[in-house]
Amino acid sequence: MLTALLTHFDAETSRALAKIAQPVSIPASTTLFTPGAPCRQFMLLLDGVVRVQAVSAGGREILLYRLRPGDSCVMTTSCLLGGLAYPAEGIAETPIRAAVFPDHVFEQLLAESAAFRRFVFGAYATRLVDLATRIEEVALERIDTRLARLLLEYVQQEGSTIERTHQSIAADLGSAREVVSRQLKAFEDHGWVELGRGQIIVLDRPALERQSRD
Amino acid sequence: MLTALLTHFDAETSRALAKIAQPVSIPASTTLFTPGAPCRQFMLLLDGVVRVQAVSAGGREILLYRLRPGDSCVMTTSCLLGGLAYPAEGIAETPIRAAVFPDHVFEQLLAESAAFRRFVFGAYATRLVDLATRIEEVALERIDTRLARLLLEYVQQEGSTIERTHQSIAADLGSAREVVSRQLKAFEDHGWVELGRGQIIVLDRPALERQSRD
DNA sequence: CGGCTCAGTGTGACCTAGTCACTGAATAAA
DNA sequence: TTTATTCAGTGACTAGGTCACACTGAGCCG
């Protein structure tokens, strides 16, 4: 099944990877890496979701990005290769399975496989664009715009009934729980959503789409 | 002189690069790439400073990072390779000189030179860490903290007399000019800086360092 | 069942940051 | 010198973040 997930590589690379990769299973809520203890291997996510976030001194959090099946954790890898301090932490949001292999294998693959290089660079490009886009959002956009867009992302992932607390949404936005509560209340007053304890039902997607375009 | 700048590569790579690279000179204030027209080649900056920024619909700007001599423009490159839309624009803040070569050369170098791979990955790591750190700053830190830190960066680059307008500082912070003016006024009231038209003289670095640590 | 605990949410008061409109001051251009 | 133009200062207002505290539903335990 590992091989199946690696079909974006050529046949030879896939076989090579499947042989050496150690598939590991990790329960939800595990902290996978922190600024103090970065992950020391190349990791390819097979199943589950990893949340990569920054945490301030005051304890407020902001999501940098999520890793999903097929994603690799390029940031830790590159920090290892580049010898840089790693500024974020990674947490398993669900139980996860991942293929792990040591960095000398990573370097060997980079040297030998054009397909692997393409894969890795694609992963880097995605991360860079994600992060740059997020900076633009955080610095330049209104919170109602960003909340509407985030709700639409949740809908894409898990359908129109969203099972999340206001607190966890605030952590994704890098904002405060009260702010999220007030904005959601406003959305409910407009008839765009229906609020329940730990759950948000999206009633009017077009309205949210309009709001998310500002 | 190109070869001299490429000494972080092995001798063979340096020679290869020097042969094929086209050194170009570009005047200050030139727009090098935009979301609409990304740069289509691998570019290694030899001299000058390039500002890479995001621009909102409303015209507000925020600095993503600056490229300095020895840096390469990894974001455009990776977007080319990954076929992704590029979300930022690059502007020459000073006159610049750069070595430019087409992407097939880039791919060949990646395949053949471990040193070049290390260089490119180092560049990626630096960018990723920069961007992640910036998200944390923008989302979670106070504006006075960020301004103090930015002033200290300017001091490092250009000495304790900083020749910049409040508007340009606001663009670096992703904030508004009035906000920067007010904060600088407060710093002046504390005796930390002295303000003049288009110039800020830093009088008390330790105080700014304290403020920048929050 | 009633009462307990606790996570999740609602709310008002207050503070910080961003926006808008306008003024004045310094420099450059005519 | 007069006139533009760029840069900075300011007050009034809005948006968003912080703090303190009240309320509510769900699970638990006697």
PDB file of C-alpha atoms (C1' of nucleotides) in Angstrom, chain B residues 165-167 177-178 181-182 185 196-198, chain D residues 5-13 17-18:
ATOM      1  CA  THR B 165       9.967  57.114   5.524  1.00  0.00           C
ATOM      2  CA  HIS B 166       7.232  56.038   7.925  1.00  0.00           C
ATOM      3  CA  GLN B 167       5.304  54.828   4.883  1.00  0.00           C
ATOM      4  CA  ARG B 177       1.592  54.808   8.136  1.00  0.00           C
ATOM      5  CA  GLU B 178      -0.299  56.600  10.921  1.00  0.00           C
ATOM      6  CA  SER B 181       4.132  57.514  13.073  1.00  0.00           C
ATOM      7  CA  ARG B 182       2.380  57.263  16.439  1.00  0.00           C
ATOM      8  CA  LYS B 185       6.532  59.369  18.375  1.00  0.00           C
ATOM      9  CA  GLY B 196      13.574  63.800  11.255  1.00  0.00           C
ATOM     10  CA  ARG B 197      12.024  64.005   7.831  1.00  0.00           C
ATOM     11  CA  GLY B 198      12.795  60.694   6.126  1.00  0.00           C
TER      12      GLY B 198
ATOM     13  C1'  DT D   5       4.816  67.318  -3.897  1.00  0.00           C
ATOM     14  C1'  DT D   6       6.246  64.328  -0.435  1.00  0.00           C
ATOM     15  C1'  DC D   7       6.256  63.384   4.413  1.00  0.00           C
ATOM     16  C1'  DA D   8       4.559  63.627   9.048  1.00  0.00           C
ATOM     17  C1'  DG D   9       1.018  64.842  12.841  1.00  0.00           C
ATOM     18  C1'  DT D  10      -3.642  64.593  14.708  1.00  0.00           C
ATOM     19  C1'  DG D  11      -8.568  63.745  16.067  1.00  0.00           C
ATOM     20  C1'  DA D  12     -12.553  60.916  15.492  1.00  0.00           C
ATOM     21  C1'  DC D  13     -14.151  56.630  14.570  1.00  0.00           C
ATOM     22  C1'  DG D  17      -7.958  41.635  20.959  1.00  0.00           C
ATOM     23  C1'  DT D  18      -8.045  41.226  26.243  1.00  0.00           C
TER      24       DT D  18
END
